Amino acid sequence: MKCGDTAKVVCIEGEGQLRKRILDLGLTCGVEVKLIRIAPLGDPVEIELRGYRLTVRKSEASIVVLEACSPSCSCDGGEAPAEEPVVEEPAVQNAEAETVSGGAE
């Protein structure tokens, strides 16, 4: 990935404490991540996910399998999925309202 690229987490490989730590940090399947910056010597890298920024070592990040987002992906600012149509509720008829409120005067 290059700085500014967005990808989705496909899965977390490995086992043990490192895998648990990565999952605890919020890197779980389906999460969208954006590469913010890479340190001058190449390690660590800063990513943005779930509304916060996280810095991880490349050795830690190596167990995270990513899938690059296509231009139409909603996580990359492309087209968002179509919204469901809004269904309006039928209006209450005045006759029903008069019946309920039509008490003695």
Coordinates of C-alpha atoms in Angstrom, one line a residue, residues 23-98:
L23 CA -7.6 -8.4 17.1
D24 CA -7.8 -6.5 20.4
L25 CA -6.6 -3.4 18.6
G26 CA -9.6 -3.5 16.3
L27 CA -8.1 -5.1 13.2
T28 CA -10.8 -7.6 12.5
C29 CA -12.2 -9.1 9.3
G30 CA -14.1 -6.5 7.2
V31 CA -12.6 -3.4 8.8
E32 CA -11.5 -0.7 6.5
V33 CA -8.0 0.7 7.0
K34 CA -6.2 3.6 5.5
L35 CA -2.4 3.9 5.4
I36 CA -1.6 7.4 6.8
R37 CA 2.2 7.4 6.9
I38 CA 5.3 5.2 7.0
A39 CA 8.2 6.1 9.3
P40 CA 11.4 7.4 7.5
L41 CA 13.2 4.1 8.0
G42 CA 10.1 2.1 6.9
D43 CA 9.0 0.9 10.3
P44 CA 6.5 1.4 12.0
V45 CA 3.4 2.4 9.9
E46 CA 0.5 4.5 10.9
I47 CA -3.0 3.4 9.9
E48 CA -6.5 4.8 10.4
L49 CA -9.4 2.5 11.3
R50 CA -12.7 2.7 13.2
G51 CA -12.2 6.5 13.7
Y52 CA -8.7 6.4 15.3
R53 CA -5.1 6.1 14.3
L54 CA -2.9 3.2 15.2
T55 CA 0.8 2.7 14.8
V56 CA 2.1 -0.9 14.3
R57 CA 5.4 -2.5 13.5
K58 CA 5.7 -4.1 10.1
S59 CA 6.3 -7.5 11.8
E60 CA 3.0 -7.1 13.5
A61 CA 1.2 -5.9 10.4
S62 CA 2.6 -8.8 8.4
I63 CA -0.1 -11.2 9.7
V64 CA -2.9 -9.0 8.5
V65 CA -4.2 -10.0 5.1
L66 CA -5.7 -7.0 3.2
E67 CA -7.7 -6.5 0.0
A68 CA -7.3 -3.3 -1.9
C69 CA -10.5 -1.3 -2.3
S70 CA -11.8 -0.7 -5.8
P71 CA -12.7 2.8 -6.9
S72 CA -16.4 2.0 -6.4
C73 CA -15.8 0.8 -2.8
S74 CA -17.7 2.8 -0.2
C75 CA -14.6 3.0 2.0
D76 CA -12.6 4.9 -0.6
G77 CA -15.1 7.7 -1.1
G78 CA -16.6 6.1 -4.2
E79 CA -20.3 5.5 -4.7
A80 CA -22.1 4.5 -1.6
P81 CA -24.6 1.7 -1.7
A82 CA -28.1 2.8 -2.8
E83 CA -30.4 3.8 0.0
E84 CA -33.5 1.9 0.7
P85 CA -36.7 3.7 -0.4
V86 CA -38.6 5.5 2.4
V87 CA -42.1 4.1 3.0
E88 CA -44.5 6.7 4.3
E89 CA -47.1 5.7 6.8
P90 CA -50.7 6.4 5.8
A91 CA -52.1 9.5 7.3
V92 CA -54.7 9.2 10.1
Q93 CA -58.1 10.1 8.7
N94 CA -59.9 13.0 10.3
A95 CA -63.0 10.8 10.9
E96 CA -61.0 8.6 13.3
A97 CA -59.7 11.6 15.1
E98 CA -63.1 13.1 15.5

